[in-house]
Amino acid sequence: MVEIFKTNVKTSAQAKILIEKLHHLYKCEASFDLDDCDRILRVKCTSGNIQSDHIIDIMTRNGFYADVLPENYPLPIIQSLLNSSLCQ
């Protein structure tokens, strides 16, 4: 399962810390696209479902905003994000 979030993460250092926390807590893969205007967080878990509210809670507890991207987000962008390789 893959979930995509809009965030306010600004630096790669912040993203790296958050990725490490997410990986430790959920054993999932995560990546940020900080060049996107929505500063995208992509979370992929191969086993089980992603608890979006837990991801948002982790982001909030670490001083950041996160929200699941709406379903009407432009489809080509979503497909590109889902197909992109993870970079950390």
mmCIF file of N, CA, C and O in Angstrom:
data_model
loop_
_atom_site.group_PDB
_atom_site.id
_atom_site.type_symbol
_atom_site.label_atom_id
_atom_site.label_comp_id
_atom_site.label_asym_id
_atom_site.label_seq_id
_atom_site.Cartn_x
_atom_site.Cartn_y
_atom_site.Cartn_z
ATOM 1 N N MET A 1 0.840 -1.185 0.000
ATOM 2 C CA MET A 1 0.000 0.000 0.000
ATOM 3 C C MET A 1 0.881 1.243 0.000
ATOM 4 O O MET A 1 1.911 1.282 0.647
ATOM 5 N N VAL A 2 0.434 2.267 -0.712
ATOM 6 C CA VAL A 2 1.157 3.537 -0.795
ATOM 7 C C VAL A 2 0.204 4.659 -0.410
ATOM 8 O O VAL A 2 -0.949 4.669 -0.823
ATOM 9 N N GLU A 3 0.709 5.582 0.394
ATOM 10 C CA GLU A 3 -0.068 6.775 0.751
ATOM 11 C C GLU A 3 0.810 7.986 0.481
ATOM 12 O O GLU A 3 2.026 7.950 0.699
ATOM 13 N N ILE A 4 0.190 9.051 -0.008
ATOM 14 C CA ILE A 4 0.925 10.265 -0.346
ATOM 15 C C ILE A 4 0.357 11.418 0.465
ATOM 16 O O ILE A 4 -0.851 11.625 0.512
ATOM 17 N N PHE A 5 1.276 12.162 1.096
ATOM 18 C CA PHE A 5 0.902 13.255 1.987
ATOM 19 C C PHE A 5 1.478 14.579 1.497
ATOM 20 O O PHE A 5 2.583 14.623 0.961
ATOM 21 N N LYS A 6 0.747 15.630 1.754
ATOM 22 C CA LYS A 6 1.215 17.005 1.579
ATOM 23 C C LYS A 6 1.837 17.397 2.918
ATOM 24 O O LYS A 6 1.262 17.116 3.971
ATOM 25 N N THR A 7 3.030 18.023 2.889
ATOM 26 C CA THR A 7 3.705 18.393 4.137
ATOM 27 C C THR A 7 4.262 19.807 4.050
ATOM 28 O O THR A 7 4.190 20.458 3.006
ATOM 29 N N ASN A 8 4.867 20.236 5.158
ATOM 30 C CA ASN A 8 5.578 21.512 5.160
ATOM 31 C C ASN A 8 7.058 21.332 5.486
ATOM 32 O O ASN A 8 7.720 22.261 5.929
ATOM 33 N N VAL A 9 7.580 20.148 5.249
ATOM 34 C CA VAL A 9 9.003 19.865 5.469
ATOM 35 C C VAL A 9 9.799 20.671 4.448
ATOM 36 O O VAL A 9 9.466 20.677 3.263
ATOM 37 N N LYS A 10 10.846 21.353 4.907
ATOM 38 C CA LYS A 10 11.565 22.250 4.008
ATOM 39 C C LYS A 10 12.969 21.796 3.647
ATOM 40 O O LYS A 10 13.461 22.123 2.583
ATOM 41 N N THR A 11 13.637 21.059 4.527
ATOM 42 C CA THR A 11 15.034 20.721 4.256
ATOM 43 C C THR A 11 15.234 19.212 4.181
ATOM 44 O O THR A 11 14.474 18.432 4.754
ATOM 45 N N SER A 12 16.287 18.820 3.487
ATOM 46 C CA SER A 12 16.607 17.396 3.391
ATOM 47 C C SER A 12 17.018 16.836 4.747
ATOM 48 O O SER A 12 16.781 15.658 5.024
ATOM 49 N N ALA A 13 17.589 17.663 5.614
ATOM 50 C CA ALA A 13 17.951 17.201 6.958
ATOM 51 C C ALA A 13 16.695 16.847 7.756
ATOM 52 O O ALA A 13 16.648 15.815 8.439
ATOM 53 N N GLN A 14 15.664 17.683 7.673
ATOM 54 C CA GLN A 14 14.398 17.390 8.340
ATOM 55 C C GLN A 14 13.787 16.115 7.766
ATOM 56 O O GLN A 14 13.306 15.251 8.509
ATOM 57 N N ALA A 15 13.808 16.000 6.450
ATOM 58 C CA ALA A 15 13.233 14.831 5.785
ATOM 59 C C ALA A 15 13.946 13.551 6.217
ATOM 60 O O ALA A 15 13.297 12.543 6.489
ATOM 61 N N LYS A 16 15.251 13.611 6.307
ATOM 62 C CA LYS A 16 16.027 12.428 6.692
ATOM 63 C C LYS A 16 15.638 11.949 8.086
ATOM 64 O O LYS A 16 15.437 10.748 8.310
ATOM 65 N N ILE A 17 15.513 12.857 9.028
ATOM 66 C CA ILE A 17 15.128 12.497 10.404
ATOM 67 C C ILE A 17 13.747 11.855 10.413
ATOM 68 O O ILE A 17 13.526 10.831 11.059
ATOM 69 N N LEU A 18 12.816 12.447 9.691
ATOM 70 C CA LEU A 18 11.452 11.921 9.652
ATOM 71 C C LEU A 18 11.396 10.553 8.976
ATOM 72 O O LEU A 18 10.683 9.652 9.431
ATOM 73 N N ILE A 19 12.149 10.373 7.922
ATOM 74 C CA ILE A 19 12.202 9.084 7.236
ATOM 75 C C ILE A 19 12.724 8.010 8.184
ATOM 76 O O ILE A 19 12.184 6.903 8.246
ATOM 77 N N GLU A 20 13.771 8.328 8.940
ATOM 78 C CA GLU A 20 14.324 7.367 9.896
ATOM 79 C C GLU A 20 13.287 6.994 10.955
ATOM 80 O O GLU A 20 13.148 5.820 11.311
ATOM 81 N N LYS A 21 12.549 7.976 11.460
ATOM 82 C CA LYS A 21 11.515 7.705 12.466
ATOM 83 C C LYS A 21 10.416 6.819 11.894
ATOM 84 O O LYS A 21 9.962 5.873 12.535
ATOM 85 N N LEU A 22 9.953 7.146 10.690
ATOM 86 C CA LEU A 22 8.897 6.355 10.065
ATOM 87 C C LEU A 22 9.354 4.921 9.811
ATOM 88 O O LEU A 22 8.614 3.968 10.054
ATOM 89 N N HIS A 23 10.588 4.777 9.342
ATOM 90 C CA HIS A 23 11.109 3.445 9.066
ATOM 91 C C HIS A 23 11.214 2.635 10.364
ATOM 92 O O HIS A 23 10.843 1.464 10.411
ATOM 93 N N HIS A 24 11.677 3.270 11.411
ATOM 94 C CA HIS A 24 11.826 2.585 12.700
ATOM 95 C C HIS A 24 10.476 2.162 13.279
ATOM 96 O O HIS A 24 10.330 1.046 13.777
ATOM 97 N N LEU A 25 9.493 3.038 13.217
ATOM 98 C CA LEU A 25 8.190 2.759 13.818
ATOM 99 C C LEU A 25 7.324 1.821 12.987
ATOM 100 O O LEU A 25 6.575 1.009 13.529
ATOM 101 N N TYR A 26 7.396 1.928 11.666
ATOM 102 C CA TYR A 26 6.465 1.199 10.812
ATOM 103 C C TYR A 26 7.106 0.230 9.840
ATOM 104 O O TYR A 26 6.410 -0.435 9.094
ATOM 105 N N LYS A 27 8.403 0.164 9.811
ATOM 106 C CA LYS A 27 9.088 -0.729 8.866
ATOM 107 C C LYS A 27 8.590 -0.489 7.442
ATOM 108 O O LYS A 27 8.295 -1.414 6.692
ATOM 109 N N CYS A 28 8.459 0.785 7.104
ATOM 110 C CA CYS A 28 7.983 1.159 5.776
ATOM 111 C C CYS A 28 9.073 1.939 5.053
ATOM 112 O O CYS A 28 10.055 2.359 5.650
ATOM 113 N N GLU A 29 8.885 2.108 3.769
ATOM 114 C CA GLU A 29 9.770 2.947 2.974
ATOM 115 C C GLU A 29 9.120 4.317 2.854
ATOM 116 O O GLU A 29 7.905 4.413 2.691
ATOM 117 N N ALA A 30 9.917 5.352 2.944
ATOM 118 C CA ALA A 30 9.380 6.706 2.837
ATOM 119 C C ALA A 30 10.359 7.578 2.063
ATOM 120 O O ALA A 30 11.572 7.364 2.117
ATOM 121 N N SER A 31 9.810 8.555 1.358
ATOM 122 C CA SER A 31 10.644 9.520 0.646
ATOM 123 C C SER A 31 9.898 10.836 0.543
ATOM 124 O O SER A 31 8.675 10.875 0.619
ATOM 125 N N PHE A 32 10.666 11.894 0.400
ATOM 126 C CA PHE A 32 10.105 13.227 0.234
ATOM 127 C C PHE A 32 10.466 13.762 -1.135
ATOM 128 O O PHE A 32 11.544 13.484 -1.659
ATOM 129 N N ASP A 33 9.569 14.542 -1.707
ATOM 130 C CA ASP A 33 9.851 15.339 -2.896
ATOM 131 C C ASP A 33 9.720 16.787 -2.454
ATOM 132 O O ASP A 33 8.635 17.361 -2.475
ATOM 133 N N LEU A 34 10.845 17.353 -2.014
ATOM 134 C CA LEU A 34 10.833 18.716 -1.483
ATOM 135 C C LEU A 34 10.807 19.768 -2.582
ATOM 136 O O LEU A 34 10.600 20.948 -2.301
ATOM 137 N N ASP A 35 10.991 19.348 -3.828
ATOM 138 C CA ASP A 35 10.910 20.283 -4.950
ATOM 139 C C ASP A 35 9.461 20.533 -5.365
ATOM 140 O O ASP A 35 9.170 21.524 -6.017
ATOM 141 N N ASP A 36 8.571 19.629 -4.995
ATOM 142 C CA ASP A 36 7.152 19.783 -5.297
ATOM 143 C C ASP A 36 6.575 20.870 -4.399
ATOM 144 O O ASP A 36 6.969 21.002 -3.239
ATOM 145 N N CYS A 37 5.633 21.638 -4.909
ATOM 146 C CA CYS A 37 5.042 22.723 -4.118
ATOM 147 C C CYS A 37 4.326 22.205 -2.872
ATOM 148 O O CYS A 37 4.176 22.936 -1.890
ATOM 149 N N ASP A 38 3.910 20.935 -2.879
ATOM 150 C CA ASP A 38 3.245 20.338 -1.718
ATOM 151 C C ASP A 38 4.206 19.578 -0.812
ATOM 152 O O ASP A 38 3.770 18.949 0.145
ATOM 153 N N ARG A 39 5.496 19.616 -1.140
ATOM 154 C CA ARG A 39 6.527 18.941 -0.331
ATOM 155 C C ARG A 39 6.062 17.534 0.057
ATOM 156 O O ARG A 39 5.862 17.192 1.214
ATOM 157 N N ILE A 40 5.894 16.742 -0.967
ATOM 158 C CA ILE A 40 5.285 15.416 -0.897
ATOM 159 C C ILE A 40 6.066 14.445 -0.015
ATOM 160 O O ILE A 40 7.281 14.336 -0.109
ATOM 161 N N LEU A 41 5.330 13.708 0.812
ATOM 162 C CA LEU A 41 5.844 12.555 1.545
ATOM 163 C C LEU A 41 5.149 11.335 0.970
ATOM 164 O O LEU A 41 3.920 11.276 0.914
ATOM 165 N N ARG A 42 5.927 10.371 0.518
ATOM 166 C CA ARG A 42 5.398 9.122 -0.033
ATOM 167 C C ARG A 42 5.779 8.005 0.929
ATOM 168 O O ARG A 42 6.951 7.840 1.250
ATOM 169 N N VAL A 43 4.793 7.259 1.399
ATOM 170 C CA VAL A 43 5.023 6.162 2.334
ATOM 171 C C VAL A 43 4.516 4.877 1.700
ATOM 172 O O VAL A 43 3.379 4.810 1.244
ATOM 173 N N LYS A 44 5.384 3.861 1.683
ATOM 174 C CA LYS A 44 5.026 2.573 1.085
ATOM 175 C C LYS A 44 5.286 1.471 2.101
ATOM 176 O O LYS A 44 6.387 1.354 2.637
ATOM 177 N N CYS A 45 4.260 0.673 2.361
ATOM 178 C CA CYS A 45 4.382 -0.483 3.238
ATOM 179 C C CYS A 45 4.002 -1.723 2.436
ATOM 180 O O CYS A 45 2.964 -1.742 1.785
ATOM 181 N N THR A 46 4.855 -2.729 2.499
ATOM 182 C CA THR A 46 4.583 -3.949 1.751
ATOM 183 C C THR A 46 3.691 -4.907 2.523
ATOM 184 O O THR A 46 3.078 -5.789 1.941
ATOM 185 N N SER A 47 3.627 -4.726 3.830
ATOM 186 C CA SER A 47 2.754 -5.595 4.623
ATOM 187 C C SER A 47 1.789 -4.741 5.437
ATOM 188 O O SER A 47 2.193 -3.837 6.155
ATOM 189 N N GLY A 48 0.537 -5.006 5.277
ATOM 190 C CA GLY A 48 -0.471 -4.281 6.043
ATOM 191 C C GLY A 48 -0.834 -2.944 5.434
ATOM 192 O O GLY A 48 -0.301 -2.522 4.413
ATOM 193 N N ASN A 49 -1.757 -2.275 6.099
ATOM 194 C CA ASN A 49 -2.222 -0.971 5.658
ATOM 195 C C ASN A 49 -1.466 0.139 6.361
ATOM 196 O O ASN A 49 -0.993 -0.029 7.476
ATOM 197 N N ILE A 50 -1.399 1.267 5.707
ATOM 198 C CA ILE A 50 -0.777 2.446 6.297
ATOM 199 C C ILE A 50 -1.828 3.169 7.126
ATOM 200 O O ILE A 50 -2.925 3.443 6.639
ATOM 201 N N GLN A 51 -1.505 3.441 8.348
ATOM 202 C CA GLN A 51 -2.387 4.186 9.233
ATOM 203 C C GLN A 51 -2.089 5.674 9.036
ATOM 204 O O GLN A 51 -1.201 6.231 9.683
ATOM 205 N N SER A 52 -2.830 6.311 8.129
ATOM 206 C CA SER A 52 -2.573 7.711 7.785
ATOM 207 C C SER A 52 -2.598 8.611 9.005
ATOM 208 O O SER A 52 -1.754 9.509 9.130
ATOM 209 N N ASP A 53 -3.528 8.364 9.920
ATOM 210 C CA ASP A 53 -3.611 9.209 11.106
ATOM 211 C C ASP A 53 -2.374 9.061 11.990
ATOM 212 O O ASP A 53 -1.945 10.020 12.623
ATOM 213 N N HIS A 54 -1.753 7.879 11.997
ATOM 214 C CA HIS A 54 -0.512 7.699 12.760
ATOM 215 C C HIS A 54 0.650 8.468 12.121
ATOM 216 O O HIS A 54 1.471 9.056 12.828
ATOM 217 N N ILE A 55 0.722 8.427 10.802
ATOM 218 C CA ILE A 55 1.769 9.176 10.092
ATOM 219 C C ILE A 55 1.606 10.667 10.365
ATOM 220 O O ILE A 55 2.570 11.366 10.688
ATOM 221 N N ILE A 56 0.379 11.155 10.269
ATOM 222 C CA ILE A 56 0.102 12.576 10.539
ATOM 223 C C ILE A 56 0.460 12.918 11.972
ATOM 224 O O ILE A 56 1.047 13.974 12.242
ATOM 225 N N ASP A 57 0.160 12.024 12.908
ATOM 226 C CA ASP A 57 0.489 12.250 14.321
ATOM 227 C C ASP A 57 1.998 12.339 14.538
ATOM 228 O O ASP A 57 2.477 13.218 15.260
ATOM 229 N N ILE A 58 2.758 11.471 13.901
ATOM 230 C CA ILE A 58 4.223 11.517 14.010
ATOM 231 C C ILE A 58 4.745 12.840 13.474
ATOM 232 O O ILE A 58 5.611 13.478 14.082
ATOM 233 N N MET A 59 4.229 13.245 12.333
ATOM 234 C CA MET A 59 4.661 14.512 11.746
ATOM 235 C C MET A 59 4.335 15.672 12.683
ATOM 236 O O MET A 59 5.177 16.538 12.929
ATOM 237 N N THR A 60 3.131 15.671 13.244
ATOM 238 C CA THR A 60 2.705 16.742 14.149
ATOM 239 C C THR A 60 3.557 16.781 15.404
ATOM 240 O O THR A 60 3.993 17.848 15.836
ATOM 241 N N ARG A 61 3.809 15.608 15.998
ATOM 242 C CA ARG A 61 4.632 15.551 17.216
ATOM 243 C C ARG A 61 6.058 16.024 16.969
ATOM 244 O O ARG A 61 6.753 16.420 17.903
ATOM 245 N N ASN A 62 6.488 16.000 15.711
ATOM 246 C CA ASN A 62 7.827 16.469 15.369
ATOM 247 C C ASN A 62 7.826 17.887 14.808
ATOM 248 O O ASN A 62 8.819 18.357 14.273
ATOM 249 N N GLY A 63 6.670 18.555 14.920
ATOM 250 C CA GLY A 63 6.597 19.962 14.555
ATOM 251 C C GLY A 63 6.271 20.250 13.105
ATOM 252 O O GLY A 63 6.501 21.363 12.630
ATOM 253 N N PHE A 64 5.716 19.265 12.401
ATOM 254 C CA PHE A 64 5.419 19.440 10.986
ATOM 255 C C PHE A 64 3.950 19.186 10.692
ATOM 256 O O PHE A 64 3.252 18.516 11.431
ATOM 257 N N TYR A 65 3.519 19.721 9.569
ATOM 258 C CA TYR A 65 2.167 19.527 9.063
ATOM 259 C C TYR A 65 2.199 18.385 8.046
ATOM 260 O O TYR A 65 3.140 18.273 7.259
ATOM 261 N N ALA A 66 1.166 17.565 8.054
ATOM 262 C CA ALA A 66 0.992 16.550 7.009
ATOM 263 C C ALA A 66 -0.489 16.283 6.842
ATOM 264 O O ALA A 66 -1.251 16.294 7.815
ATOM 265 N N ASP A 67 -0.887 16.062 5.606
ATOM 266 C CA ASP A 67 -2.275 15.719 5.315
ATOM 267 C C ASP A 67 -2.279 14.839 4.072
ATOM 268 O O ASP A 67 -1.489 15.052 3.145
ATOM 269 N N VAL A 68 -3.155 13.861 4.054
ATOM 270 C CA VAL A 68 -3.284 12.990 2.890
ATOM 271 C C VAL A 68 -3.722 13.840 1.706
ATOM 272 O O VAL A 68 -4.613 14.680 1.831
ATOM 273 N N LEU A 69 -3.065 13.624 0.563
ATOM 274 C CA LEU A 69 -3.457 14.362 -0.629
ATOM 275 C C LEU A 69 -4.869 13.963 -1.041
ATOM 276 O O LEU A 69 -5.231 12.789 -0.973
ATOM 277 N N PRO A 70 -5.662 14.934 -1.458
ATOM 278 C CA PRO A 70 -7.036 14.622 -1.861
ATOM 279 C C PRO A 70 -7.056 13.735 -3.098
ATOM 280 O O PRO A 70 -6.118 13.733 -3.895
ATOM 281 N N GLU A 71 -8.131 13.000 -3.228
ATOM 282 C CA GLU A 71 -8.255 12.092 -4.365
ATOM 283 C C GLU A 71 -8.280 12.814 -5.701
ATOM 284 O O GLU A 71 -7.948 12.224 -6.722
ATOM 285 N N ASN A 72 -8.642 14.080 -5.707
ATOM 286 C CA ASN A 72 -8.707 14.818 -6.974
ATOM 287 C C ASN A 72 -7.376 15.459 -7.336
ATOM 288 O O ASN A 72 -7.306 16.261 -8.251
ATOM 289 N N TYR A 73 -6.291 15.098 -6.634
ATOM 290 C CA TYR A 73 -4.967 15.574 -6.998
ATOM 291 C C TYR A 73 -4.686 15.091 -8.422
ATOM 292 O O TYR A 73 -5.083 13.991 -8.789
ATOM 293 N N PRO A 74 -4.036 15.894 -9.255
ATOM 294 C CA PRO A 74 -3.845 15.529 -10.668
ATOM 295 C C PRO A 74 -3.263 14.127 -10.843
ATOM 296 O O PRO A 74 -2.204 13.815 -10.327
ATOM 297 N N LEU A 75 -3.982 13.267 -11.552
ATOM 298 C CA LEU A 75 -3.609 11.875 -11.724
ATOM 299 C C LEU A 75 -2.197 11.670 -12.268
ATOM 300 O O LEU A 75 -1.475 10.815 -11.766
ATOM 301 N N PRO A 76 -1.741 12.397 -13.298
ATOM 302 C CA PRO A 76 -0.374 12.167 -13.783
ATOM 303 C C PRO A 76 0.677 12.381 -12.687
ATOM 304 O O PRO A 76 1.674 11.673 -12.639
ATOM 305 N N ILE A 77 0.443 13.322 -11.803
ATOM 306 C CA ILE A 77 1.391 13.572 -10.726
ATOM 307 C C ILE A 77 1.380 12.413 -9.744
ATOM 308 O O ILE A 77 2.424 11.925 -9.319
ATOM 309 N N ILE A 78 0.203 11.927 -9.391
ATOM 310 C CA ILE A 78 0.087 10.777 -8.491
ATOM 311 C C ILE A 78 0.791 9.570 -9.102
ATOM 312 O O ILE A 78 1.559 8.897 -8.435
ATOM 313 N N GLN A 79 0.543 9.285 -10.372
ATOM 314 C CA GLN A 79 1.173 8.138 -11.018
ATOM 315 C C GLN A 79 2.684 8.284 -11.032
ATOM 316 O O GLN A 79 3.408 7.326 -10.793
ATOM 317 N N SER A 80 3.179 9.471 -11.283
ATOM 318 C CA SER A 80 4.609 9.710 -11.275
ATOM 319 C C SER A 80 5.200 9.458 -9.892
ATOM 320 O O SER A 80 6.249 8.844 -9.755
ATOM 321 N N LEU A 81 4.505 9.921 -8.854
ATOM 322 C CA LEU A 81 4.981 9.709 -7.485
ATOM 323 C C LEU A 81 4.967 8.234 -7.106
ATOM 324 O O LEU A 81 5.883 7.743 -6.460
ATOM 325 N N LEU A 82 3.952 7.526 -7.507
ATOM 326 C CA LEU A 82 3.852 6.105 -7.176
ATOM 327 C C LEU A 82 4.931 5.292 -7.887
ATOM 328 O O LEU A 82 5.424 4.309 -7.357
ATOM 329 N N ASN A 83 5.318 5.708 -9.075
ATOM 330 C CA ASN A 83 6.298 4.973 -9.857
ATOM 331 C C ASN A 83 7.728 5.396 -9.594
ATOM 332 O O ASN A 83 8.663 4.722 -10.031
ATOM 333 N N SER A 84 7.908 6.509 -8.893
ATOM 334 C CA SER A 84 9.265 7.011 -8.689
ATOM 335 C C SER A 84 10.028 6.113 -7.735
ATOM 336 O O SER A 84 9.479 5.457 -6.873
ATOM 337 N N SER A 85 11.333 6.081 -7.918
ATOM 338 C CA SER A 85 12.171 5.292 -7.004
ATOM 339 C C SER A 85 12.327 6.084 -5.707
ATOM 340 O O SER A 85 12.299 7.311 -5.694
ATOM 341 N N LEU A 86 12.501 5.369 -4.626
ATOM 342 C CA LEU A 86 12.663 6.023 -3.334
ATOM 343 C C LEU A 86 14.071 6.554 -3.203
ATOM 344 O O LEU A 86 15.036 5.872 -3.510
ATOM 345 N N CYS A 87 14.191 7.780 -2.754
ATOM 346 C CA CYS A 87 15.505 8.355 -2.516
ATOM 347 C C CYS A 87 15.547 8.903 -1.103
ATOM 348 O O CYS A 87 14.569 9.443 -0.615
ATOM 349 N N GLN A 88 16.635 8.734 -0.451
ATOM 350 C CA GLN A 88 16.740 9.196 0.923
ATOM 351 C C GLN A 88 17.901 10.079 1.072
ATOM 352 O O GLN A 88 18.826 10.389 0.981
#
